[in-house]
Short mmCIF file of C-alpha atoms (C1' of nucleotides) in Angstrom, two decimals:
data_model
loop_
_atom_site.label_atom_id
_atom_site.label_comp_id
_atom_site.label_asym_id
_atom_site.label_seq_id
_atom_site.Cartn_x
_atom_site.Cartn_y
_atom_site.Cartn_z
CA MET A 46 13.57 -59.74 211.73
CA GLN A 47 17.34 -59.72 211.69
CA ASN A 48 17.20 -62.67 209.35
CA ALA A 49 14.70 -60.89 207.17
CA LEU A 50 17.03 -57.94 206.63
CA LYS A 51 19.96 -60.25 206.00
CA ASN A 52 17.94 -62.06 203.34
CA ILE A 53 17.04 -58.87 201.54
CA PHE A 54 20.51 -57.34 201.81
CA PRO A 55 22.77 -60.40 201.75
CA ALA A 56 25.91 -58.37 201.16
CA PHE A 57 25.63 -56.54 204.49
CA SER A 58 27.86 -57.76 207.29
CA ASN A 59 26.24 -58.99 210.48
CA GLU A 60 27.52 -56.02 212.44
CA LEU A 61 26.05 -53.68 209.87
CA ILE A 62 22.69 -55.44 210.02
CA ALA A 63 22.73 -55.07 213.79
CA THR A 64 23.59 -51.39 213.53
CA ILE A 65 20.79 -50.82 211.06
CA GLU A 66 18.33 -52.56 213.35
CA GLU A 67 19.47 -50.31 216.12
CA ASN A 68 19.40 -46.97 214.34
CA GLY A 69 16.85 -47.37 211.60
CA THR A 70 13.09 -47.29 211.89
CA LEU A 71 10.74 -49.42 209.85
CA HIS A 72 7.76 -47.79 208.16
CA ASP A 73 4.94 -49.03 205.97
CA PHE A 74 3.31 -46.98 203.24
CA GLU A 75 0.33 -47.72 201.05
CA ALA A 76 0.30 -47.63 197.29
CA GLY A 77 -0.28 -44.10 196.11
CA THR A 78 1.66 -42.40 198.90
CA ILE A 79 4.11 -39.79 197.75
CA LEU A 80 7.27 -40.31 199.73
CA MET A 81 9.24 -37.44 198.33
CA ARG A 82 8.54 -34.34 196.30
CA THR A 83 10.73 -32.14 194.19
CA GLY A 84 12.21 -29.41 196.32
CA GLN A 85 11.63 -31.20 199.62
CA TYR A 86 14.50 -31.59 202.07
CA ILE A 87 15.71 -35.09 202.69
CA LYS A 88 16.35 -36.26 206.22
CA ASN A 89 16.70 -40.00 205.77
CA THR A 90 18.28 -42.59 203.61
CA VAL A 91 15.72 -45.15 202.54
CA LEU A 92 16.20 -48.91 202.16
CA ILE A 93 13.34 -50.83 200.57
CA THR A 94 12.44 -54.17 202.14
CA ARG A 95 9.08 -54.81 200.49
CA GLY A 96 6.97 -53.38 197.65
CA LYS A 97 7.80 -51.02 194.81
CA ILE A 98 8.52 -47.30 194.53
CA LYS A 99 8.49 -45.25 191.38
CA ILE A 100 11.11 -42.54 190.97
CA TYR A 101 10.12 -39.91 188.46
CA ARG A 102 10.70 -36.38 187.38
CA GLU A 103 7.90 -33.85 187.26
CA GLY A 104 7.68 -31.14 184.59
CA GLU A 105 6.48 -27.62 185.27
CA ASP A 106 3.22 -28.32 183.49
CA GLY A 107 2.60 -31.32 185.72
CA GLY A 108 3.82 -33.92 183.21
CA GLU A 109 5.66 -36.92 184.61
CA PHE A 110 8.62 -38.83 183.39
CA LEU A 111 9.59 -42.20 184.80
CA MET A 112 13.23 -42.61 185.78
CA TYR A 113 13.23 -46.05 187.41
CA TYR A 114 11.65 -48.30 190.00
CA LEU A 115 13.06 -49.20 193.40
CA GLN A 116 12.47 -52.70 194.74
CA PRO A 117 13.42 -54.74 197.82
CA GLY A 118 17.16 -54.86 198.36
CA GLN A 119 17.64 -51.46 196.81
CA ALA A 120 18.06 -47.98 198.18
CA CYS A 121 17.22 -44.53 196.97
CA ALA A 122 20.40 -43.10 195.49
CA ILE A 123 19.00 -39.60 195.64
CA SER A 124 18.43 -39.88 199.36
CA MET A 125 22.03 -41.01 199.81
CA ILE A 126 23.50 -38.29 197.72
CA CYS A 127 21.47 -35.54 199.24
CA THR A 128 21.66 -36.56 202.86
CA SER A 129 25.30 -35.74 203.18
CA LYS A 130 24.44 -32.10 203.06
CA SER A 131 20.73 -32.27 203.66
CA GLU A 132 20.11 -31.13 200.12
CA LYS A 133 16.81 -30.80 198.38
CA SER A 134 15.35 -33.65 196.44
CA GLN A 135 15.32 -33.26 192.68
CA ILE A 136 12.75 -35.97 192.07
CA MET A 137 9.40 -37.41 193.05
CA ALA A 138 9.02 -40.81 194.73
CA LYS A 139 5.65 -42.52 194.76
CA VAL A 140 4.68 -45.88 196.19
CA VAL A 141 3.20 -48.11 193.49
CA GLU A 142 2.91 -51.30 195.55
CA ASP A 143 2.56 -51.19 199.36
CA VAL A 144 6.06 -50.88 200.76
CA SER A 145 8.07 -51.35 203.92
CA VAL A 146 11.12 -49.16 204.16
CA MET A 147 13.94 -48.81 206.63
CA MET A 148 14.64 -45.15 207.28
CA ILE A 149 18.12 -44.27 208.35
CA PRO A 150 18.93 -40.83 209.77
CA LEU A 151 21.35 -38.94 207.59
CA GLN A 152 24.05 -38.69 210.24
CA MET A 153 24.53 -42.46 210.07
CA MET A 154 25.35 -42.28 206.40
CA ASP A 155 28.84 -40.72 206.72
CA LYS A 156 29.62 -42.64 209.89
CA TRP A 157 28.89 -46.05 208.39
CA MET A 158 30.81 -45.24 205.24
CA MET A 159 33.94 -45.20 207.38
CA GLU A 160 33.05 -48.04 209.71
CA HIS A 161 31.38 -50.63 207.51
CA ARG A 162 33.01 -51.84 204.36
CA SER A 163 29.84 -53.57 203.16
CA TRP A 164 27.88 -50.33 203.57
CA TYR A 165 30.47 -48.41 201.62
CA GLU A 166 30.33 -50.90 198.79
CA PHE A 167 26.57 -50.92 198.78
CA VAL A 168 26.43 -47.13 198.53
CA ILE A 169 28.93 -46.97 195.69
CA GLU A 170 27.13 -49.73 193.83
CA THR A 171 23.81 -47.94 194.33
CA TYR A 172 25.26 -44.76 192.85
CA ARG A 173 26.71 -46.64 189.95
CA SER A 174 23.65 -48.63 189.00
CA ARG A 175 21.28 -45.67 189.26
CA PHE A 176 23.55 -43.43 187.27
CA GLU A 177 23.70 -46.09 184.62
CA GLU A 178 19.95 -46.46 184.61
CA VAL A 179 19.47 -42.75 184.17
CA LEU A 180 21.96 -42.74 181.31
CA GLU A 181 19.89 -45.43 179.66
CA VAL A 182 16.82 -43.26 180.07
CA VAL A 183 18.65 -40.41 178.38
CA ASP A 184 19.57 -42.72 175.53
CA ASN A 185 15.98 -43.67 175.07
CA ILE A 186 14.57 -40.19 174.86
CA ALA A 187 17.50 -38.75 172.96
CA PHE A 188 17.91 -41.41 170.29
CA ARG A 189 14.75 -43.46 170.06
CA SER A 190 11.27 -42.86 168.76
CA MET A 191 8.15 -43.47 170.74
CA ASP A 192 7.50 -46.99 169.43
CA GLU A 193 10.95 -48.17 170.50
CA ARG A 194 10.59 -46.46 173.84
CA LEU A 195 7.26 -48.17 174.39
CA GLU A 196 8.76 -51.58 173.63
CA PHE A 197 11.60 -50.86 176.01
CA TYR A 198 9.16 -49.78 178.67
CA LEU A 199 7.13 -52.97 178.39
CA LYS A 200 10.24 -55.14 178.50
CA ARG A 201 11.47 -53.38 181.58
CA HIS A 202 8.14 -54.00 183.27
CA SER A 203 8.05 -57.67 182.46
CA ASP A 204 11.66 -58.04 183.61
CA ALA A 205 10.80 -56.35 186.87
CA CYS A 206 7.80 -58.52 187.67
CA GLY A 207 9.21 -61.65 186.11
CA CYS A 208 6.00 -62.28 184.22
CA GLN A 209 4.69 -61.67 180.72
CA GLU A 210 1.75 -59.48 181.62
CA VAL A 211 1.77 -55.78 182.18
CA LYS A 212 -1.29 -54.71 184.12
CA LEU A 213 -1.58 -51.06 183.27
CA SER A 214 -4.02 -48.91 181.34
CA HIS A 215 -2.90 -47.08 178.25
CA GLN A 216 -3.32 -43.85 180.17
CA GLU A 217 -0.91 -44.92 182.90
CA ILE A 218 1.71 -45.90 180.36
CA ALA A 219 1.24 -42.63 178.50
CA THR A 220 1.77 -40.68 181.70
CA GLU A 221 5.04 -42.43 182.52
CA LEU A 222 6.36 -41.84 179.02
CA ASN A 223 5.06 -38.28 179.03
CA THR A 224 2.98 -38.71 175.90
CA SER A 225 -0.77 -39.01 175.25
CA ARG A 226 -3.02 -42.02 175.58
CA GLU A 227 -4.01 -41.95 171.92
CA VAL A 228 -0.41 -42.34 170.87
CA VAL A 229 0.08 -45.31 173.18
CA SER A 230 -3.16 -46.94 171.99
CA ARG A 231 -2.16 -46.57 168.38
CA LEU A 232 1.36 -47.88 168.85
CA LEU A 233 0.15 -50.82 170.92
CA LYS A 234 -2.35 -51.67 168.21
CA LYS A 235 0.45 -51.73 165.67
CA MET A 236 2.50 -53.97 167.94
CA GLU A 237 -0.48 -56.30 168.24
CA GLN A 238 -0.74 -56.44 164.46
CA ARG A 239 2.93 -57.34 164.31
CA GLY A 240 2.19 -60.16 166.75
CA LEU A 241 4.36 -58.75 169.54
CA VAL A 242 1.64 -58.36 172.14
CA LYS A 243 -1.95 -59.27 172.87
CA LEU A 244 -4.16 -56.50 174.19
CA ASN A 245 -6.83 -56.86 176.84
CA ARG A 246 -8.54 -54.38 179.06
CA ASN A 247 -6.02 -53.12 181.65
CA GLN A 248 -3.57 -55.79 180.62
CA ILE A 249 -0.98 -56.36 177.93
CA GLU A 250 0.45 -59.81 177.27
CA LEU A 251 3.95 -59.79 175.87
CA LEU A 252 4.39 -62.45 173.23
CA LYS A 253 7.49 -62.13 171.11
CA LEU A 254 9.18 -59.42 173.12
CA ASN A 255 12.25 -60.14 175.32
CA MET B 153 53.07 -27.30 191.62
CA GLN B 154 51.69 -28.13 195.03
CA ASN B 155 50.28 -24.66 195.17
CA ALA B 156 48.76 -25.05 191.75
CA LEU B 157 46.76 -28.11 192.78
CA LYS B 158 45.73 -26.47 196.00
CA ASN B 159 44.42 -23.48 194.07
CA ILE B 160 42.35 -25.61 191.76
CA PHE B 161 41.04 -27.89 194.48
CA PRO B 162 40.92 -25.59 197.51
CA ALA B 163 38.85 -28.02 199.57
CA PHE B 164 41.56 -30.69 199.58
CA SER B 165 43.61 -31.00 202.73
CA ASN B 166 47.36 -30.50 202.50
CA GLU B 167 48.01 -34.16 203.22
CA LEU B 168 45.64 -35.14 200.45
CA ILE B 169 47.34 -32.79 198.01
CA ALA B 170 50.66 -34.34 198.90
CA THR B 171 49.27 -37.85 198.42
CA ILE B 172 47.84 -36.92 195.05
CA GLU B 173 51.19 -35.48 193.98
CA GLU B 174 52.83 -38.69 195.03
CA ASN B 175 50.45 -41.18 193.42
CA GLY B 176 48.91 -39.34 190.51
CA THR B 177 50.44 -38.63 187.14
CA LEU B 178 49.89 -35.48 185.17
CA HIS B 179 49.03 -35.74 181.49
CA ASP B 180 48.27 -33.26 178.74
CA PHE B 181 45.87 -33.87 175.88
CA GLU B 182 45.08 -31.80 172.83
CA ALA B 183 41.64 -30.68 171.78
CA GLY B 184 39.94 -33.42 169.82
CA THR B 185 41.43 -36.31 171.78
CA ILE B 186 38.93 -38.91 172.86
CA LEU B 187 39.78 -39.79 176.44
CA MET B 188 37.16 -42.43 176.95
CA ARG B 189 34.85 -44.47 174.75
CA THR B 190 31.66 -46.32 175.48
CA GLY B 191 32.46 -49.86 176.54
CA GLN B 192 36.04 -49.12 177.45
CA TYR B 193 37.37 -50.21 180.82
CA ILE B 194 38.35 -47.49 183.20
CA LYS B 195 41.58 -47.69 185.08
CA ASN B 196 41.93 -44.22 186.49
CA THR B 197 40.02 -41.49 188.19
CA VAL B 198 40.52 -38.21 186.41
CA LEU B 199 40.89 -34.74 187.95
CA ILE B 200 40.87 -31.81 185.55
CA THR B 201 43.40 -29.04 186.22
CA ARG B 202 43.19 -27.17 182.92
CA GLY B 203 41.00 -27.07 179.80
CA LYS B 204 37.59 -28.50 179.05
CA ILE B 205 36.23 -31.98 178.44
CA LYS B 206 32.88 -32.85 176.93
CA ILE B 207 30.99 -35.82 178.33
CA TYR B 208 28.42 -37.22 175.94
CA ARG B 209 26.44 -40.26 175.05
CA GLU B 210 26.74 -41.88 171.65
CA GLY B 211 23.77 -43.46 169.87
CA GLU B 212 23.99 -46.64 167.81
CA ASP B 213 23.65 -44.66 164.60
CA GLY B 214 26.58 -42.48 165.60
CA GLY B 215 24.48 -39.59 166.87
CA GLU B 216 25.79 -37.75 169.90
CA PHE B 217 24.11 -36.23 172.87
CA LEU B 218 25.82 -33.81 175.21
CA MET B 219 25.55 -34.58 178.92
CA TYR B 220 27.84 -31.95 180.45
CA TYR B 221 31.26 -30.35 180.42
CA LEU B 222 34.08 -30.93 182.87
CA GLN B 223 36.30 -28.02 183.83
CA PRO B 224 39.24 -27.35 186.15
CA GLY B 225 38.49 -28.29 189.73
CA GLN B 226 36.12 -31.04 188.67
CA ALA B 227 36.42 -34.77 188.31
CA CYS B 228 34.83 -37.35 186.10
CA ALA B 229 32.04 -38.92 188.15
CA ILE B 230 31.83 -41.85 185.79
CA SER B 231 35.47 -42.66 186.33
CA MET B 232 34.93 -42.60 190.09
CA ILE B 233 31.87 -44.79 190.00
CA CYS B 234 33.32 -47.32 187.66
CA THR B 235 36.80 -47.60 189.08
CA SER B 236 35.64 -49.27 192.25
CA LYS B 237 34.98 -52.41 190.26
CA SER B 238 36.85 -51.60 187.11
CA GLU B 239 33.57 -51.36 185.25
CA LYS B 240 33.05 -50.31 181.67
CA SER B 241 32.44 -46.72 180.76
CA GLN B 242 28.94 -45.86 179.60
CA ILE B 243 29.90 -42.57 178.02
CA MET B 244 32.28 -40.80 175.69
CA ALA B 245 34.72 -38.14 176.86
CA LYS B 246 36.31 -35.79 174.36
CA VAL B 247 38.73 -32.93 174.93
CA VAL B 248 37.29 -29.67 173.58
CA GLU B 249 40.01 -27.35 174.89
CA ASP B 250 43.56 -28.60 175.53
CA VAL B 251 43.57 -30.13 178.99
CA SER B 252 45.85 -31.20 181.79
CA VAL B 253 44.52 -33.98 183.93
CA MET B 254 45.73 -35.74 187.03
CA MET B 255 45.23 -39.49 186.66
CA ILE B 256 44.80 -41.44 189.84
CA PRO B 257 44.99 -45.22 189.83
CA LEU B 258 41.75 -46.81 190.88
CA GLN B 259 43.17 -48.53 193.93
CA MET B 260 43.73 -45.13 195.53
CA MET B 261 40.07 -44.31 195.27
CA ASP B 262 38.82 -46.65 198.01
CA LYS B 263 41.85 -46.09 200.17
CA TRP B 264 41.55 -42.32 200.21
CA MET B 265 37.84 -42.50 200.88
CA MET B 266 38.69 -43.93 204.26
CA GLU B 267 41.77 -41.88 204.97
CA HIS B 268 40.95 -38.41 203.72
CA ARG B 269 37.80 -36.68 204.76
CA SER B 270 38.19 -33.98 202.11
CA TRP B 271 38.50 -36.63 199.40
CA TYR B 272 35.38 -38.37 200.63
CA GLU B 273 33.41 -35.14 200.56
CA PHE B 274 34.73 -34.25 197.15
CA VAL B 275 33.65 -37.60 195.73
CA ILE B 276 30.16 -37.42 197.22
CA GLU B 277 29.75 -33.87 195.98
CA THR B 278 30.92 -34.91 192.53
CA TYR B 279 28.33 -37.68 192.42
CA ARG B 280 25.62 -35.34 193.60
CA SER B 281 26.30 -32.51 191.20
CA ARG B 282 26.65 -34.78 188.17
CA PHE B 283 23.54 -36.72 188.99
CA GLU B 284 21.70 -33.45 189.28
CA GLU B 285 23.08 -32.25 186.00
CA VAL B 286 21.97 -35.42 184.24
CA LEU B 287 18.51 -35.06 185.75
CA GLU B 288 18.37 -31.59 184.30
CA VAL B 289 19.29 -33.02 180.93
CA VAL B 290 16.44 -35.50 181.22
CA ASP B 291 14.08 -32.65 182.05
CA ASN B 292 15.14 -30.81 178.98
CA ILE B 293 14.60 -33.59 176.51
CA ALA B 294 11.53 -34.97 178.24
CA PHE B 295 9.59 -31.78 178.76
CA ARG B 296 10.95 -29.11 176.47
CA SER B 297 10.82 -28.46 172.77
CA MET B 298 13.84 -27.81 170.62
CA ASP B 299 13.66 -24.02 170.80
CA GLU B 300 13.73 -24.05 174.59
CA ARG B 301 16.52 -26.60 174.62
CA LEU B 302 18.53 -24.43 172.26
CA GLU B 303 18.11 -21.40 174.51
CA PHE B 304 19.15 -23.46 177.50
CA TYR B 305 22.16 -24.75 175.62
CA LEU B 306 23.32 -21.26 174.70
CA LYS B 307 22.87 -19.99 178.23
CA ARG B 308 24.87 -22.87 179.61
CA HIS B 309 27.68 -22.07 177.21
CA SER B 310 27.79 -18.42 178.07
CA ASP B 311 27.70 -19.24 181.79
CA ALA B 312 30.58 -21.65 181.35
CA CYS B 313 32.83 -19.23 179.49
CA GLY B 314 31.62 -16.17 181.36
CA CYS B 315 31.13 -14.28 178.12
CA GLN B 316 28.25 -13.42 175.82
CA GLU B 317 29.59 -15.07 172.70
CA VAL B 318 29.24 -18.66 171.69
CA LYS B 319 31.83 -19.55 169.10
CA LEU B 320 30.31 -22.59 167.44
CA SER B 321 28.90 -23.38 164.03
CA HIS B 322 25.28 -24.36 163.65
CA GLN B 323 26.43 -27.85 162.77
CA GLU B 324 28.33 -28.27 166.01
CA ILE B 325 25.35 -27.15 168.04
CA ALA B 326 23.07 -29.47 166.09
CA THR B 327 25.36 -32.40 166.79
CA GLU B 328 25.38 -31.81 170.53
CA LEU B 329 21.60 -31.53 170.63
CA ASN B 330 21.24 -34.51 168.31
CA THR B 331 19.22 -32.65 165.71
CA SER B 332 19.98 -31.31 162.25
CA ARG B 333 21.74 -28.15 161.23
CA GLU B 334 18.71 -26.85 159.34
CA VAL B 335 16.61 -26.98 162.49
CA VAL B 336 19.23 -25.08 164.47
CA SER B 337 19.57 -22.47 161.71
CA ARG B 338 15.82 -21.95 161.60
CA LEU B 339 15.42 -21.64 165.34
CA LEU B 340 18.41 -19.32 165.68
CA LYS B 341 16.97 -17.11 162.95
CA LYS B 342 13.72 -16.87 164.87
CA MET B 343 15.61 -16.00 168.02
CA GLU B 344 17.43 -13.30 166.11
CA GLN B 345 14.10 -11.91 164.90
CA ARG B 346 12.91 -11.85 168.51
CA GLY B 347 16.04 -9.87 169.35
CA LEU B 348 17.52 -12.52 171.64
CA VAL B 349 20.72 -13.09 169.72
CA LYS B 350 22.85 -11.68 166.95
CA LEU B 351 24.18 -14.13 164.40
CA ASN B 352 27.60 -14.00 162.81
CA ARG B 353 29.70 -16.59 161.08
CA ASN B 354 30.86 -19.15 163.64
CA GLN B 355 29.66 -16.95 166.44
CA ILE B 356 26.45 -16.16 168.25
CA GLU B 357 26.14 -13.09 170.47
CA LEU B 358 23.66 -13.47 173.27
CA LEU B 359 21.71 -10.28 173.80
CA LYS B 360 18.65 -10.59 175.98
CA LEU B 361 19.31 -14.10 177.22
CA ASN B 362 20.42 -14.75 180.83
"C1'" DG C 889 41.15 -12.96 140.60
"C1'" DA C 890 39.61 -18.00 140.26
"C1'" DA C 891 38.63 -22.07 142.52
"C1'" DC C 892 37.55 -24.31 146.56
"C1'" DT C 893 35.56 -25.14 151.05
"C1'" DA C 894 32.92 -24.50 155.16
"C1'" DC C 895 29.10 -22.18 156.75
"C1'" DA C 896 24.47 -20.26 156.61
"C1'" DG C 897 19.64 -19.42 154.80
"C1'" DT C 898 15.43 -21.18 153.11
"C1'" DA C 899 11.70 -23.55 150.51
"C1'" DA C 900 9.25 -27.86 149.89
"C1'" DC C 901 8.06 -31.94 151.60
"C1'" DA C 902 7.89 -36.25 154.76
"C1'" DT C 903 7.37 -38.06 159.17
"C1'" DT C 904 6.38 -38.20 163.88
"C1'" DT C 905 3.86 -36.84 167.61
"C1'" DA C 906 0.13 -34.13 169.79
"C1'" DT C 907 -4.61 -32.74 170.04
"C1'" DC C 908 -9.53 -32.86 169.26
"C1'" DA C 909 -13.62 -35.27 168.61
"C1'" DC C 910 -16.32 -38.97 168.99
"C1'" DA C 911 -17.94 -43.89 169.30
"C1'" DG C 912 -18.10 -48.26 171.20
"C1'" DA C 913 -16.94 -51.92 174.72
"C1'" DA C 914 -16.25 -53.69 179.47
"C1'" DG C 915 -17.37 -53.65 183.99
"C1'" DG C 916 -19.51 -51.92 188.24
"C1'" DA C 917 -23.45 -50.02 190.80
"C1'" DA C 918 -28.27 -49.01 191.54
"C1'" DT D 828 -31.89 -54.22 183.25
"C1'" DT D 829 -30.33 -49.42 183.11
"C1'" DC D 830 -27.15 -46.03 184.18
"C1'" DC D 831 -22.40 -44.58 184.73
"C1'" DT D 832 -17.68 -44.63 184.52
"C1'" DT D 833 -13.44 -46.10 182.69
"C1'" DC D 834 -10.94 -47.83 179.08
"C1'" DT D 835 -10.01 -48.44 174.24
"C1'" DG D 836 -10.08 -47.55 169.12
"C1'" DT D 837 -9.79 -44.46 165.36
"C1'" DG D 838 -10.32 -40.59 162.10
"C1'" DA D 839 -9.15 -35.78 161.15
"C1'" DT D 840 -6.15 -32.25 161.78
"C1'" DA D 841 -2.35 -29.44 163.65
"C1'" DA D 842 2.29 -28.67 165.09
"C1'" DA D 843 7.04 -29.80 165.58
"C1'" DT D 844 10.88 -31.78 163.73
"C1'" DG D 845 13.58 -34.20 160.16
"C1'" DT D 846 15.04 -34.51 155.26
"C1'" DT D 847 16.20 -33.09 150.63
"C1'" DA D 848 17.72 -29.86 147.63
"C1'" DC D 849 19.43 -25.83 146.27
"C1'" DT D 850 21.48 -20.92 146.79
"C1'" DG D 851 24.45 -17.62 148.47
"C1'" DT D 852 28.31 -15.86 151.24
"C1'" DA D 853 32.69 -15.50 153.71
"C1'" DG D 854 37.11 -16.90 154.02
"C1'" DT D 855 41.20 -19.62 152.16
"C1'" DT D 856 44.32 -21.23 148.83
"C1'" DC D 857 46.37 -21.23 144.57
#
DNA sequence: GAACTACAGTAACATTTATCACAGAAGGAA
DNA sequence: TTCCTTCTGTGATAAATGTTACTGTAGTTC
């Protein structure tokens, strides 16, 4: 186990790993579970050791908007930011592939920042990379049209899974981009005509993208 | 001077204030100055003691998109995040009202985090509030139409200045929302017809908003 | 006052995206 | 097979936003 954590978070010092083992608790959640809702209080910082979590924003009318995915070796920046004062979550977190997460009580957060250099650096880097990712999201919706955003979305997916196939229905994609299925279908069809993708049921093969 | 800083950043401990005085340098910049550009390396953390700075994202085509304003008592979260590894800035920062800023060399950042509790808390709170603000921006562009975004924009301005008048031309507003002047003019006219605002040259009075 | 400039209003039109309506195809279940 | 459900494709239309083009108005400068 200790080795497992060290493999997933190689930057952590051995003492830090030991401390995490001691104070954190490991939990498994199935795909579909909602780990966090808008407005909910946060009591733990979450480190992902397996699976995939989707972080998204929910509109008043129930629409969704994907911010980013969390994968093994990463942590939820929101949970880190909010824990320090037990603030409310501003986002939704949903498990998309069965996950294992290490939950760390919020009191540890401040303590470790002072005691463990590798924790401090990890936290700062988490803030930085998430902030950057959100800025990129802003760029996309502020400056790009739906066809560009769709391309970007597909690329991001294939980067994340390391393969050339995106196994999602048009409806699922539409939901994450907060648009309608028809729009996604039409744009994908155009991309297919341009030779960028090949469409199958519940699956999109990326050809010339990347 | 010591008192001045203490007034603007009341949460800072006296030792911290003294350390800032010792290591930071005070600079003045006129309205219009661009303090930071996308892609530029960051060498300092910036504390605002006077004036107003606009933080925005720039599109490839030169379009802008307002993220938020920085005012006295606040710090640039981006400069804090990036300094730790001397990363590149992802945003633009432009002075909109003559400012005085305290520049703190990046090496201090990490050091003070360990040594000064009030600095640590300030930094975490800065991260949190900016992240939240950016999430709100995402909400606005993802879920709201231009008329709602315009209302929100005007409210934010009047909150910031504490008055009921927004002294901006339609063109300036259009630029910050990344739309065209004609659209802003049209929507403002409709708002005037609904009795929400009163339009004058270079000035919009908010009536029923807030 | 005349000339100039920045700002504001508005009509006409183009484009993008959303919505409605429906049809057909793929796959699973009885 | 037949029935059902989910997914996909596509036309027609509506709504929101962007673009072009032109007019008028307020303030400034000469």
